[in-house]
Amino acid sequence: GESVGLHLPTLSVQEGDNSIINCAYSNSASDYFIWYKQESGKGPQFIIDIRSNMDKRQGQRVTVLLNKTVKHLSLQIAATQPGDSAVYFCAESSTGTASKLTFGTGTRLQVTL
Amino acid sequence: GAGVSQSPSNKVTEKGKDVELRCDPISGHTALYWYRQSLGQGLEFLIYFQGNSAPDKSGLPSDRFSAERTGGSVSTLTIQRTQQEDSAVYLCASSPEQGSGETQYFGPGTRLLVL
């Protein structure tokens, strides 16, 4: 979802459960998508990426799904851990590379014990 | 090896003053990016350097903002006559050529506060 000002959308998940974070994009020319994790006081950290010729890609405990028809991207985190607590951003590019990214406003993931 | 470093980590300045923010990319990375992150927001693209090519300045918000990259390594982002709306975290990233997100590394950022 989108946020206004300081009020990031927040997803609270219990430790061990699966998390799903969603992102909508508007540029139909976007051909490359990335999910980042940002912890407080640090720069964004790459999680996983996907190109527009794919609709699913899996990493270690993470899966990214791309639905180009409705311009929607999601990040699934399996067996969520306390260390997963952070702000998650999606980003997209129409250059096929990470050279000029447009970022979403982010979702805060809170993992409860 | 060392990651991307930025200095200063925090900068407080008065409205109207000029500031310089520095980025030291990872050695050997030819691509360098500057982004701005306002409080509670996503990152906003500012400028992109790739090797000896002319930089892509399309994200710079006004002519008060400029950046240079000397010798294909260190980069300096300069903001002239700072305004309160310039307050944000300025993030630098580097990658080998036009890298994928996996090979692009961000620095910790410079937190700028304009009073």
mmCIF file with all atom_site columns, C-alpha atoms in Angstrom:
data_model
loop_
_atom_site.group_PDB
_atom_site.id
_atom_site.type_symbol
_atom_site.label_atom_id
_atom_site.label_alt_id
_atom_site.label_comp_id
_atom_site.label_asym_id
_atom_site.label_entity_id
_atom_site.label_seq_id
_atom_site.pdbx_PDB_ins_code
_atom_site.Cartn_x
_atom_site.Cartn_y
_atom_site.Cartn_z
_atom_site.occupancy
_atom_site.B_iso_or_equiv
_atom_site.pdbx_formal_charge
_atom_site.auth_seq_id
_atom_site.auth_comp_id
_atom_site.auth_asym_id
_atom_site.auth_atom_id
_atom_site.pdbx_PDB_model_num
ATOM 1   C CA . GLY A 1 1   ? 0.000  0.000   0.000   1.00 0.00 ? 1   GLY A CA 1
ATOM 2   C CA . GLU A 1 2   ? 0.903  3.642   -0.129  1.00 0.00 ? 2   GLU A CA 1
ATOM 3   C CA . SER A 1 3   ? 1.711  5.782   2.850   1.00 0.00 ? 3   SER A CA 1
ATOM 4   C CA . VAL A 1 4   ? 1.490  9.444   3.589   1.00 0.00 ? 4   VAL A CA 1
ATOM 5   C CA . GLY A 1 5   ? 4.283  11.229  5.424   1.00 0.00 ? 5   GLY A CA 1
ATOM 6   C CA . LEU A 1 6   ? 5.587  9.320   8.419   1.00 0.00 ? 6   LEU A CA 1
ATOM 7   C CA . HIS A 1 7   ? 2.849  6.721   8.534   1.00 0.00 ? 7   HIS A CA 1
ATOM 8   C CA . LEU A 1 8   ? 4.314  3.724   6.803   1.00 0.00 ? 8   LEU A CA 1
ATOM 9   C CA . PRO A 1 9   ? 1.952  0.793   6.408   1.00 0.00 ? 9   PRO A CA 1
ATOM 10  C CA . THR A 1 10  ? 2.884  -1.760  9.043   1.00 0.00 ? 10  THR A CA 1
ATOM 11  C CA . LEU A 1 11  ? 2.584  -5.512  8.888   1.00 0.00 ? 11  LEU A CA 1
ATOM 12  C CA . SER A 1 12  ? 2.737  -7.364  12.194  1.00 0.00 ? 12  SER A CA 1
ATOM 13  C CA . VAL A 1 13  ? 3.550  -11.043 11.968  1.00 0.00 ? 13  VAL A CA 1
ATOM 14  C CA . GLN A 1 14  ? 4.172  -13.651 14.606  1.00 0.00 ? 14  GLN A CA 1
ATOM 15  C CA . GLU A 1 15  ? 7.555  -15.358 14.596  1.00 0.00 ? 15  GLU A CA 1
ATOM 16  C CA . GLY A 1 16  ? 7.414  -18.479 12.477  1.00 0.00 ? 16  GLY A CA 1
ATOM 17  C CA . ASP A 1 17  ? 4.508  -17.335 10.345  1.00 0.00 ? 17  ASP A CA 1
ATOM 18  C CA . ASN A 1 18  ? 4.805  -16.377 6.695   1.00 0.00 ? 18  ASN A CA 1
ATOM 19  C CA . SER A 1 19  ? 4.803  -12.703 5.672   1.00 0.00 ? 19  SER A CA 1
ATOM 20  C CA . ILE A 1 20  ? 3.468  -11.207 2.470   1.00 0.00 ? 20  ILE A CA 1
ATOM 21  C CA . ILE A 1 21  ? 4.383  -7.656  1.552   1.00 0.00 ? 21  ILE A CA 1
ATOM 22  C CA . ASN A 1 22  ? 2.709  -6.056  -1.447  1.00 0.00 ? 22  ASN A CA 1
ATOM 23  C CA . CYS A 1 23  ? 3.681  -3.342  -3.859  1.00 0.00 ? 23  CYS A CA 1
ATOM 24  C CA . ALA A 1 24  ? 1.897  -1.707  -6.777  1.00 0.00 ? 24  ALA A CA 1
ATOM 25  C CA . TYR A 1 25  ? 3.707  0.033   -9.601  1.00 0.00 ? 25  TYR A CA 1
ATOM 26  C CA . SER A 1 26  ? 2.382  2.230   -12.364 1.00 0.00 ? 26  SER A CA 1
ATOM 27  C CA . ASN A 1 27  ? 4.967  2.195   -15.160 1.00 0.00 ? 27  ASN A CA 1
ATOM 28  C CA . SER A 1 28  ? 3.986  -0.343  -17.797 1.00 0.00 ? 28  SER A CA 1
ATOM 29  C CA . ALA A 1 29  ? 7.520  -0.075  -19.239 1.00 0.00 ? 29  ALA A CA 1
ATOM 30  C CA . SER A 1 30  ? 9.107  -1.381  -16.030 1.00 0.00 ? 30  SER A CA 1
ATOM 31  C CA . ASP A 1 31  ? 11.164 -4.447  -16.797 1.00 0.00 ? 31  ASP A CA 1
ATOM 32  C CA . TYR A 1 32  ? 13.205 -5.022  -13.678 1.00 0.00 ? 32  TYR A CA 1
ATOM 33  C CA . PHE A 1 33  ? 12.082 -5.160  -10.051 1.00 0.00 ? 33  PHE A CA 1
ATOM 34  C CA . ILE A 1 34  ? 13.940 -5.397  -6.771  1.00 0.00 ? 34  ILE A CA 1
ATOM 35  C CA . TRP A 1 35  ? 13.009 -5.854  -3.131  1.00 0.00 ? 35  TRP A CA 1
ATOM 36  C CA . TYR A 1 36  ? 15.166 -4.170  -0.508  1.00 0.00 ? 36  TYR A CA 1
ATOM 37  C CA . LYS A 1 37  ? 15.312 -4.443  3.265   1.00 0.00 ? 37  LYS A CA 1
ATOM 38  C CA . GLN A 1 38  ? 16.282 -1.386  5.278   1.00 0.00 ? 38  GLN A CA 1
ATOM 39  C CA . GLU A 1 39  ? 17.128 -1.515  8.952   1.00 0.00 ? 39  GLU A CA 1
ATOM 40  C CA . SER A 1 40  ? 17.197 1.598   11.067  1.00 0.00 ? 40  SER A CA 1
ATOM 41  C CA . GLY A 1 41  ? 20.213 3.800   10.351  1.00 0.00 ? 41  GLY A CA 1
ATOM 42  C CA . LYS A 1 42  ? 21.432 1.678   7.450   1.00 0.00 ? 42  LYS A CA 1
ATOM 43  C CA . GLY A 1 43  ? 21.253 1.798   3.679   1.00 0.00 ? 43  GLY A CA 1
ATOM 44  C CA . PRO A 1 44  ? 18.934 -0.538  1.766   1.00 0.00 ? 44  PRO A CA 1
ATOM 45  C CA . GLN A 1 45  ? 20.080 -4.126  1.421   1.00 0.00 ? 45  GLN A CA 1
ATOM 46  C CA . PHE A 1 46  ? 19.264 -6.228  -1.646  1.00 0.00 ? 46  PHE A CA 1
ATOM 47  C CA . ILE A 1 47  ? 16.928 -9.167  -1.027  1.00 0.00 ? 47  ILE A CA 1
ATOM 48  C CA . ILE A 1 48  ? 15.811 -10.499 -4.393  1.00 0.00 ? 48  ILE A CA 1
ATOM 49  C CA . ASP A 1 49  ? 15.102 -9.303  -7.906  1.00 0.00 ? 49  ASP A CA 1
ATOM 50  C CA . ILE A 1 50  ? 12.984 -10.375 -10.842 1.00 0.00 ? 50  ILE A CA 1
ATOM 51  C CA . ARG A 1 51  ? 12.832 -9.463  -14.499 1.00 0.00 ? 51  ARG A CA 1
ATOM 52  C CA . SER A 1 52  ? 9.633  -8.895  -16.407 1.00 0.00 ? 52  SER A CA 1
ATOM 53  C CA . ASN A 1 53  ? 9.985  -12.110 -18.397 1.00 0.00 ? 53  ASN A CA 1
ATOM 54  C CA . MET A 1 54  ? 9.371  -14.066 -15.183 1.00 0.00 ? 54  MET A CA 1
ATOM 55  C CA . ASP A 1 55  ? 6.427  -14.190 -12.808 1.00 0.00 ? 55  ASP A CA 1
ATOM 56  C CA . LYS A 1 56  ? 8.074  -15.927 -9.861  1.00 0.00 ? 56  LYS A CA 1
ATOM 57  C CA . ARG A 1 57  ? 11.521 -16.215 -8.409  1.00 0.00 ? 57  ARG A CA 1
ATOM 58  C CA . GLN A 1 58  ? 12.652 -17.914 -5.224  1.00 0.00 ? 58  GLN A CA 1
ATOM 59  C CA . GLY A 1 59  ? 15.557 -17.274 -2.946  1.00 0.00 ? 59  GLY A CA 1
ATOM 60  C CA . GLN A 1 60  ? 16.449 -18.440 0.501   1.00 0.00 ? 60  GLN A CA 1
ATOM 61  C CA . ARG A 1 61  ? 13.203 -18.138 2.518   1.00 0.00 ? 61  ARG A CA 1
ATOM 62  C CA . VAL A 1 62  ? 11.956 -15.447 0.123   1.00 0.00 ? 62  VAL A CA 1
ATOM 63  C CA . THR A 1 63  ? 9.798  -15.539 -2.999  1.00 0.00 ? 63  THR A CA 1
ATOM 64  C CA . VAL A 1 64  ? 8.938  -12.666 -5.294  1.00 0.00 ? 64  VAL A CA 1
ATOM 65  C CA . LEU A 1 65  ? 5.798  -12.789 -7.410  1.00 0.00 ? 65  LEU A CA 1
ATOM 66  C CA . LEU A 1 66  ? 5.188  -10.461 -10.345 1.00 0.00 ? 66  LEU A CA 1
ATOM 67  C CA . ASN A 1 67  ? 1.801  -9.876  -11.939 1.00 0.00 ? 67  ASN A CA 1
ATOM 68  C CA . LYS A 1 68  ? 2.355  -7.603  -14.905 1.00 0.00 ? 68  LYS A CA 1
ATOM 69  C CA . THR A 1 69  ? -1.312 -7.560  -15.830 1.00 0.00 ? 69  THR A CA 1
ATOM 70  C CA . VAL A 1 70  ? -2.268 -5.659  -12.694 1.00 0.00 ? 70  VAL A CA 1
ATOM 71  C CA . LYS A 1 71  ? 1.192  -4.165  -12.097 1.00 0.00 ? 71  LYS A CA 1
ATOM 72  C CA . HIS A 1 72  ? 1.619  -5.845  -8.745  1.00 0.00 ? 72  HIS A CA 1
ATOM 73  C CA . LEU A 1 73  ? 4.655  -7.224  -6.981  1.00 0.00 ? 73  LEU A CA 1
ATOM 74  C CA . SER A 1 74  ? 4.776  -9.188  -3.755  1.00 0.00 ? 74  SER A CA 1
ATOM 75  C CA . LEU A 1 75  ? 7.457  -10.464 -1.418  1.00 0.00 ? 75  LEU A CA 1
ATOM 76  C CA . GLN A 1 76  ? 6.822  -13.584 0.592   1.00 0.00 ? 76  GLN A CA 1
ATOM 77  C CA . ILE A 1 77  ? 9.025  -14.389 3.570   1.00 0.00 ? 77  ILE A CA 1
ATOM 78  C CA . ALA A 1 78  ? 8.739  -17.903 4.937   1.00 0.00 ? 78  ALA A CA 1
ATOM 79  C CA . ALA A 1 79  ? 9.075  -18.667 8.646   1.00 0.00 ? 79  ALA A CA 1
ATOM 80  C CA . THR A 1 80  ? 9.531  -15.025 9.594   1.00 0.00 ? 80  THR A CA 1
ATOM 81  C CA . GLN A 1 81  ? 12.224 -14.362 12.171  1.00 0.00 ? 81  GLN A CA 1
ATOM 82  C CA . PRO A 1 82  ? 12.823 -11.409 14.535  1.00 0.00 ? 82  PRO A CA 1
ATOM 83  C CA . GLY A 1 83  ? 15.793 -10.410 12.368  1.00 0.00 ? 83  GLY A CA 1
ATOM 84  C CA . ASP A 1 84  ? 13.391 -9.835  9.498   1.00 0.00 ? 84  ASP A CA 1
ATOM 85  C CA . SER A 1 85  ? 11.947 -6.802  11.275  1.00 0.00 ? 85  SER A CA 1
ATOM 86  C CA . ALA A 1 86  ? 12.729 -3.819  9.039   1.00 0.00 ? 86  ALA A CA 1
ATOM 87  C CA . VAL A 1 87  ? 11.226 -1.568  6.381   1.00 0.00 ? 87  VAL A CA 1
ATOM 88  C CA . TYR A 1 88  ? 10.835 -3.271  3.008   1.00 0.00 ? 88  TYR A CA 1
ATOM 89  C CA . PHE A 1 89  ? 10.889 -1.356  -0.269  1.00 0.00 ? 89  PHE A CA 1
ATOM 90  C CA . CYS A 1 90  ? 10.075 -2.430  -3.766  1.00 0.00 ? 90  CYS A CA 1
ATOM 91  C CA . ALA A 1 91  ? 11.872 -0.677  -6.609  1.00 0.00 ? 91  ALA A CA 1
ATOM 92  C CA . GLU A 1 92  ? 11.463 -0.791  -10.352 1.00 0.00 ? 92  GLU A CA 1
ATOM 93  C CA . SER A 1 93  ? 13.411 0.216   -13.400 1.00 0.00 ? 93  SER A CA 1
ATOM 94  C CA . SER A 1 94  ? 12.699 0.458   -17.107 1.00 0.00 ? 94  SER A CA 1
ATOM 95  C CA . THR A 1 95  ? 16.376 0.119   -18.024 1.00 0.00 ? 95  THR A CA 1
ATOM 96  C CA . GLY A 1 96  ? 16.734 -3.561  -17.222 1.00 0.00 ? 96  GLY A CA 1
ATOM 97  C CA . THR A 1 97  ? 19.352 -2.656  -14.641 1.00 0.00 ? 97  THR A CA 1
ATOM 98  C CA . ALA A 1 98  ? 19.539 -1.007  -11.235 1.00 0.00 ? 98  ALA A CA 1
ATOM 99  C CA . SER A 1 99  ? 20.808 2.200   -12.820 1.00 0.00 ? 99  SER A CA 1
ATOM 100 C CA . LYS A 1 100 ? 17.774 4.420   -12.215 1.00 0.00 ? 100 LYS A CA 1
ATOM 101 C CA . LEU A 1 101 ? 15.342 2.961   -9.756  1.00 0.00 ? 101 LEU A CA 1
ATOM 102 C CA . THR A 1 102 ? 11.939 4.242   -8.692  1.00 0.00 ? 102 THR A CA 1
ATOM 103 C CA . PHE A 1 103 ? 11.190 3.204   -5.128  1.00 0.00 ? 103 PHE A CA 1
ATOM 104 C CA . GLY A 1 104 ? 7.902  2.612   -3.383  1.00 0.00 ? 104 GLY A CA 1
ATOM 105 C CA . THR A 1 105 ? 7.286  4.222   -0.011  1.00 0.00 ? 105 THR A CA 1
ATOM 106 C CA . GLY A 1 106 ? 7.895  1.075   2.004   1.00 0.00 ? 106 GLY A CA 1
ATOM 107 C CA . THR A 1 107 ? 6.190  -1.282  4.430   1.00 0.00 ? 107 THR A CA 1
ATOM 108 C CA . ARG A 1 108 ? 7.339  -1.791  7.995   1.00 0.00 ? 108 ARG A CA 1
ATOM 109 C CA . LEU A 1 109 ? 7.459  -5.444  9.058   1.00 0.00 ? 109 LEU A CA 1
ATOM 110 C CA . GLN A 1 110 ? 7.206  -6.072  12.794  1.00 0.00 ? 110 GLN A CA 1
ATOM 111 C CA . VAL A 1 111 ? 7.857  -9.597  13.987  1.00 0.00 ? 111 VAL A CA 1
ATOM 112 C CA . THR A 1 112 ? 6.320  -10.430 17.319  1.00 0.00 ? 112 THR A CA 1
ATOM 113 C CA . LEU A 1 113 ? 7.529  -13.240 19.550  1.00 0.00 ? 113 LEU A CA 1
ATOM 114 C CA . GLY B 2 1   ? 36.770 -5.630  1.529   1.00 0.00 ? 1   GLY B CA 1
ATOM 115 C CA . ALA B 2 2   ? 35.332 -2.281  2.613   1.00 0.00 ? 2   ALA B CA 1
ATOM 116 C CA . GLY B 2 3   ? 31.847 -1.336  1.536   1.00 0.00 ? 3   GLY B CA 1
ATOM 117 C CA . VAL B 2 4   ? 30.539 2.025   0.366   1.00 0.00 ? 4   VAL B CA 1
ATOM 118 C CA . SER B 2 5   ? 31.389 4.740   2.843   1.00 0.00 ? 5   SER B CA 1
ATOM 119 C CA . GLN B 2 6   ? 29.869 8.180   3.206   1.00 0.00 ? 6   GLN B CA 1
ATOM 120 C CA . SER B 2 7   ? 30.869 11.246  5.165   1.00 0.00 ? 7   SER B CA 1
ATOM 121 C CA . PRO B 2 8   ? 29.873 12.969  7.242   1.00 0.00 ? 8   PRO B CA 1
ATOM 122 C CA . SER B 2 9   ? 27.370 10.604  8.828   1.00 0.00 ? 9   SER B CA 1
ATOM 123 C CA . ASN B 2 10  ? 25.401 13.566  10.162  1.00 0.00 ? 10  ASN B CA 1
ATOM 124 C CA . LYS B 2 11  ? 25.381 17.198  9.109   1.00 0.00 ? 11  LYS B CA 1
ATOM 125 C CA . VAL B 2 12  ? 23.487 20.085  10.654  1.00 0.00 ? 12  VAL B CA 1
ATOM 126 C CA . THR B 2 13  ? 23.562 23.349  8.762   1.00 0.00 ? 13  THR B CA 1
ATOM 127 C CA . GLU B 2 14  ? 21.793 26.654  8.659   1.00 0.00 ? 14  GLU B CA 1
ATOM 128 C CA . LYS B 2 15  ? 19.429 27.610  5.885   1.00 0.00 ? 15  LYS B CA 1
ATOM 129 C CA . GLY B 2 16  ? 21.314 29.326  3.077   1.00 0.00 ? 16  GLY B CA 1
ATOM 130 C CA . LYS B 2 17  ? 24.653 27.590  3.690   1.00 0.00 ? 17  LYS B CA 1
ATOM 131 C CA . ASP B 2 18  ? 26.324 25.271  1.186   1.00 0.00 ? 18  ASP B CA 1
ATOM 132 C CA . VAL B 2 19  ? 27.062 21.638  2.082   1.00 0.00 ? 19  VAL B CA 1
ATOM 133 C CA . GLU B 2 20  ? 29.223 18.923  0.538   1.00 0.00 ? 20  GLU B CA 1
ATOM 134 C CA . LEU B 2 21  ? 28.512 15.247  1.005   1.00 0.00 ? 21  LEU B CA 1
ATOM 135 C CA . ARG B 2 22  ? 31.116 12.648  0.137   1.00 0.00 ? 22  ARG B CA 1
ATOM 136 C CA . CYS B 2 23  ? 30.822 9.097   -1.156  1.00 0.00 ? 23  CYS B CA 1
ATOM 137 C CA . ASP B 2 24  ? 33.640 6.554   -1.422  1.00 0.00 ? 24  ASP B CA 1
ATOM 138 C CA . PRO B 2 25  ? 32.440 3.682   -3.606  1.00 0.00 ? 25  PRO B CA 1
ATOM 139 C CA . ILE B 2 26  ? 33.673 0.123   -3.545  1.00 0.00 ? 26  ILE B CA 1
ATOM 140 C CA . SER B 2 27  ? 37.016 -0.127  -5.307  1.00 0.00 ? 27  SER B CA 1
ATOM 141 C CA . GLY B 2 28  ? 36.602 -1.118  -8.941  1.00 0.00 ? 28  GLY B CA 1
ATOM 142 C CA . HIS B 2 29  ? 32.925 -0.188  -9.161  1.00 0.00 ? 29  HIS B CA 1
ATOM 143 C CA . THR B 2 30  ? 32.382 1.982   -12.207 1.00 0.00 ? 30  THR B CA 1
ATOM 144 C CA . ALA B 2 31  ? 28.780 2.958   -11.504 1.00 0.00 ? 31  ALA B CA 1
ATOM 145 C CA . LEU B 2 32  ? 27.831 5.342   -8.706  1.00 0.00 ? 32  LEU B CA 1
ATOM 146 C CA . TYR B 2 33  ? 24.372 6.543   -7.685  1.00 0.00 ? 33  TYR B CA 1
ATOM 147 C CA . TRP B 2 34  ? 23.000 9.204   -5.370  1.00 0.00 ? 34  TRP B CA 1
ATOM 148 C CA . TYR B 2 35  ? 19.534 8.924   -3.818  1.00 0.00 ? 35  TYR B CA 1
ATOM 149 C CA . ARG B 2 36  ? 17.648 11.038  -1.307  1.00 0.00 ? 36  ARG B CA 1
ATOM 150 C CA . GLN B 2 37  ? 15.382 9.598   1.357   1.00 0.00 ? 37  GLN B CA 1
ATOM 151 C CA . SER B 2 38  ? 13.035 11.914  3.192   1.00 0.00 ? 38  SER B CA 1
ATOM 152 C CA . LEU B 2 39  ? 11.725 10.833  6.602   1.00 0.00 ? 39  LEU B CA 1
ATOM 153 C CA . GLY B 2 40  ? 9.417  7.848   6.276   1.00 0.00 ? 40  GLY B CA 1
ATOM 154 C CA . GLN B 2 41  ? 9.648  7.807   2.493   1.00 0.00 ? 41  GLN B CA 1
ATOM 155 C CA . GLY B 2 42  ? 11.209 5.687   -0.198  1.00 0.00 ? 42  GLY B CA 1
ATOM 156 C CA . LEU B 2 43  ? 14.340 6.659   -2.034  1.00 0.00 ? 43  LEU B CA 1
ATOM 157 C CA . GLU B 2 44  ? 14.336 9.323   -4.726  1.00 0.00 ? 44  GLU B CA 1
ATOM 158 C CA . PHE B 2 45  ? 16.855 9.043   -7.560  1.00 0.00 ? 45  PHE B CA 1
ATOM 159 C CA . LEU B 2 46  ? 19.149 12.050  -7.919  1.00 0.00 ? 46  LEU B CA 1
ATOM 160 C CA . ILE B 2 47  ? 22.073 11.307  -10.234 1.00 0.00 ? 47  ILE B CA 1
ATOM 161 C CA . TYR B 2 48  ? 23.932 8.372   -11.779 1.00 0.00 ? 48  TYR B CA 1
ATOM 162 C CA . PHE B 2 49  ? 27.567 8.139   -12.940 1.00 0.00 ? 49  PHE B CA 1
ATOM 163 C CA . GLN B 2 50  ? 28.766 5.352   -15.230 1.00 0.00 ? 50  GLN B CA 1
ATOM 164 C CA . GLY B 2 51  ? 32.462 5.255   -16.061 1.00 0.00 ? 51  GLY B CA 1
ATOM 165 C CA . ASN B 2 52  ? 33.513 8.162   -18.248 1.00 0.00 ? 52  ASN B CA 1
ATOM 166 C CA . SER B 2 53  ? 30.040 8.740   -19.668 1.00 0.00 ? 53  SER B CA 1
ATOM 167 C CA . ALA B 2 54  ? 28.132 11.943  -19.032 1.00 0.00 ? 54  ALA B CA 1
ATOM 168 C CA . PRO B 2 55  ? 26.184 11.539  -15.783 1.00 0.00 ? 55  PRO B CA 1
ATOM 169 C CA . ASP B 2 56  ? 22.410 11.141  -15.777 1.00 0.00 ? 56  ASP B CA 1
ATOM 170 C CA . LYS B 2 57  ? 21.329 14.208  -13.796 1.00 0.00 ? 57  LYS B CA 1
ATOM 171 C CA . SER B 2 58  ? 17.631 13.847  -14.475 1.00 0.00 ? 58  SER B CA 1
ATOM 172 C CA . GLY B 2 59  ? 16.746 13.369  -10.805 1.00 0.00 ? 59  GLY B CA 1
ATOM 173 C CA . LEU B 2 60  ? 18.376 16.497  -9.396  1.00 0.00 ? 60  LEU B CA 1
ATOM 174 C CA . PRO B 2 61  ? 15.519 18.578  -7.925  1.00 0.00 ? 61  PRO B CA 1
ATOM 175 C CA . SER B 2 62  ? 16.953 22.027  -8.664  1.00 0.00 ? 62  SER B CA 1
ATOM 176 C CA . ASP B 2 63  ? 20.054 23.795  -9.915  1.00 0.00 ? 63  ASP B CA 1
ATOM 177 C CA . ARG B 2 64  ? 21.161 24.157  -6.298  1.00 0.00 ? 64  ARG B CA 1
ATOM 178 C CA . PHE B 2 65  ? 22.144 20.477  -6.463  1.00 0.00 ? 65  PHE B CA 1
ATOM 179 C CA . SER B 2 66  ? 25.255 19.289  -8.282  1.00 0.00 ? 66  SER B CA 1
ATOM 180 C CA . ALA B 2 67  ? 27.551 16.305  -8.125  1.00 0.00 ? 67  ALA B CA 1
ATOM 181 C CA . GLU B 2 68  ? 30.902 15.344  -9.471  1.00 0.00 ? 68  GLU B CA 1
ATOM 182 C CA . ARG B 2 69  ? 32.982 12.236  -9.545  1.00 0.00 ? 69  ARG B CA 1
ATOM 183 C CA . THR B 2 70  ? 36.723 12.686  -9.630  1.00 0.00 ? 70  THR B CA 1
ATOM 184 C CA . GLY B 2 71  ? 38.963 10.072  -11.225 1.00 0.00 ? 71  GLY B CA 1
ATOM 185 C CA . GLY B 2 72  ? 36.116 7.651   -11.549 1.00 0.00 ? 72  GLY B CA 1
ATOM 186 C CA . SER B 2 73  ? 36.115 7.025   -7.812  1.00 0.00 ? 73  SER B CA 1
ATOM 187 C CA . VAL B 2 74  ? 35.087 9.423   -5.044  1.00 0.00 ? 74  VAL B CA 1
ATOM 188 C CA . SER B 2 75  ? 31.948 11.482  -5.579  1.00 0.00 ? 75  SER B CA 1
ATOM 189 C CA . THR B 2 76  ? 30.803 14.718  -3.957  1.00 0.00 ? 76  THR B CA 1
ATOM 190 C CA . LEU B 2 77  ? 27.203 15.902  -3.853  1.00 0.00 ? 77  LEU B CA 1
ATOM 191 C CA . THR B 2 78  ? 26.956 19.650  -3.303  1.00 0.00 ? 78  THR B CA 1
ATOM 192 C CA . ILE B 2 79  ? 23.847 21.488  -2.206  1.00 0.00 ? 79  ILE B CA 1
ATOM 193 C CA . GLN B 2 80  ? 24.055 25.262  -2.464  1.00 0.00 ? 80  GLN B CA 1
ATOM 194 C CA . ARG B 2 81  ? 21.946 27.701  -0.460  1.00 0.00 ? 81  ARG B CA 1
ATOM 195 C CA . THR B 2 82  ? 20.339 24.874  1.514   1.00 0.00 ? 82  THR B CA 1
ATOM 196 C CA . GLN B 2 83  ? 16.628 25.009  2.302   1.00 0.00 ? 83  GLN B CA 1
ATOM 197 C CA . GLN B 2 84  ? 14.729 23.258  5.079   1.00 0.00 ? 84  GLN B CA 1
ATOM 198 C CA . GLU B 2 85  ? 13.103 20.928  2.551   1.00 0.00 ? 85  GLU B CA 1
ATOM 199 C CA . ASP B 2 86  ? 16.582 19.606  1.703   1.00 0.00 ? 86  ASP B CA 1
ATOM 200 C CA . SER B 2 87  ? 16.636 17.861  5.089   1.00 0.00 ? 87  SER B CA 1
ATOM 201 C CA . ALA B 2 88  ? 16.831 14.139  4.352   1.00 0.00 ? 88  ALA B CA 1
ATOM 202 C CA . VAL B 2 89  ? 19.183 11.174  4.315   1.00 0.00 ? 89  VAL B CA 1
ATOM 203 C CA . TYR B 2 90  ? 21.400 11.210  1.236   1.00 0.00 ? 90  TYR B CA 1
ATOM 204 C CA . LEU B 2 91  ? 22.386 7.709   0.150   1.00 0.00 ? 91  LEU B CA 1
ATOM 205 C CA . CYS B 2 92  ? 25.120 6.688   -2.227  1.00 0.00 ? 92  CYS B CA 1
ATOM 206 C CA . ALA B 2 93  ? 25.432 3.308   -3.924  1.00 0.00 ? 93  ALA B CA 1
ATOM 207 C CA . SER B 2 94  ? 27.939 1.731   -6.288  1.00 0.00 ? 94  SER B CA 1
ATOM 208 C CA . SER B 2 95  ? 27.992 -1.273  -8.587  1.00 0.00 ? 95  SER B CA 1
ATOM 209 C CA . PRO B 2 96  ? 30.183 -2.856  -11.258 1.00 0.00 ? 96  PRO B CA 1
ATOM 210 C CA . GLU B 2 97  ? 29.061 -1.246  -14.532 1.00 0.00 ? 97  GLU B CA 1
ATOM 211 C CA . GLN B 2 98  ? 25.294 -1.138  -14.849 1.00 0.00 ? 98  GLN B CA 1
ATOM 212 C CA . GLY B 2 99  ? 24.824 -3.759  -12.192 1.00 0.00 ? 99  GLY B CA 1
ATOM 213 C CA . SER B 2 100 ? 21.849 -5.709  -11.062 1.00 0.00 ? 100 SER B CA 1
ATOM 214 C CA . GLY B 2 101 ? 20.430 -4.946  -7.650  1.00 0.00 ? 101 GLY B CA 1
ATOM 215 C CA . GLU B 2 102 ? 22.389 -7.880  -6.310  1.00 0.00 ? 102 GLU B CA 1
ATOM 216 C CA . THR B 2 103 ? 25.690 -6.220  -7.147  1.00 0.00 ? 103 THR B CA 1
ATOM 217 C CA . GLN B 2 104 ? 24.671 -2.716  -6.067  1.00 0.00 ? 104 GLN B CA 1
ATOM 218 C CA . TYR B 2 105 ? 25.711 -1.769  -2.558  1.00 0.00 ? 105 TYR B CA 1
ATOM 219 C CA . PHE B 2 106 ? 24.418 1.180   -0.579  1.00 0.00 ? 106 PHE B CA 1
ATOM 220 C CA . GLY B 2 107 ? 26.346 3.217   1.922   1.00 0.00 ? 107 GLY B CA 1
ATOM 221 C CA . PRO B 2 108 ? 24.930 4.109   5.340   1.00 0.00 ? 108 PRO B CA 1
ATOM 222 C CA . GLY B 2 109 ? 23.923 7.596   4.201   1.00 0.00 ? 109 GLY B CA 1
ATOM 223 C CA . THR B 2 110 ? 24.480 11.156  5.371   1.00 0.00 ? 110 THR B CA 1
ATOM 224 C CA . ARG B 2 111 ? 21.695 12.562  7.510   1.00 0.00 ? 111 ARG B CA 1
ATOM 225 C CA . LEU B 2 112 ? 21.302 16.243  6.641   1.00 0.00 ? 112 LEU B CA 1
ATOM 226 C CA . LEU B 2 113 ? 19.330 18.625  8.810   1.00 0.00 ? 113 LEU B CA 1
ATOM 227 C CA . VAL B 2 114 ? 18.803 22.189  7.638   1.00 0.00 ? 114 VAL B CA 1
ATOM 228 C CA . LEU B 2 115 ? 17.700 24.545  10.397  1.00 0.00 ? 115 LEU B CA 1
#
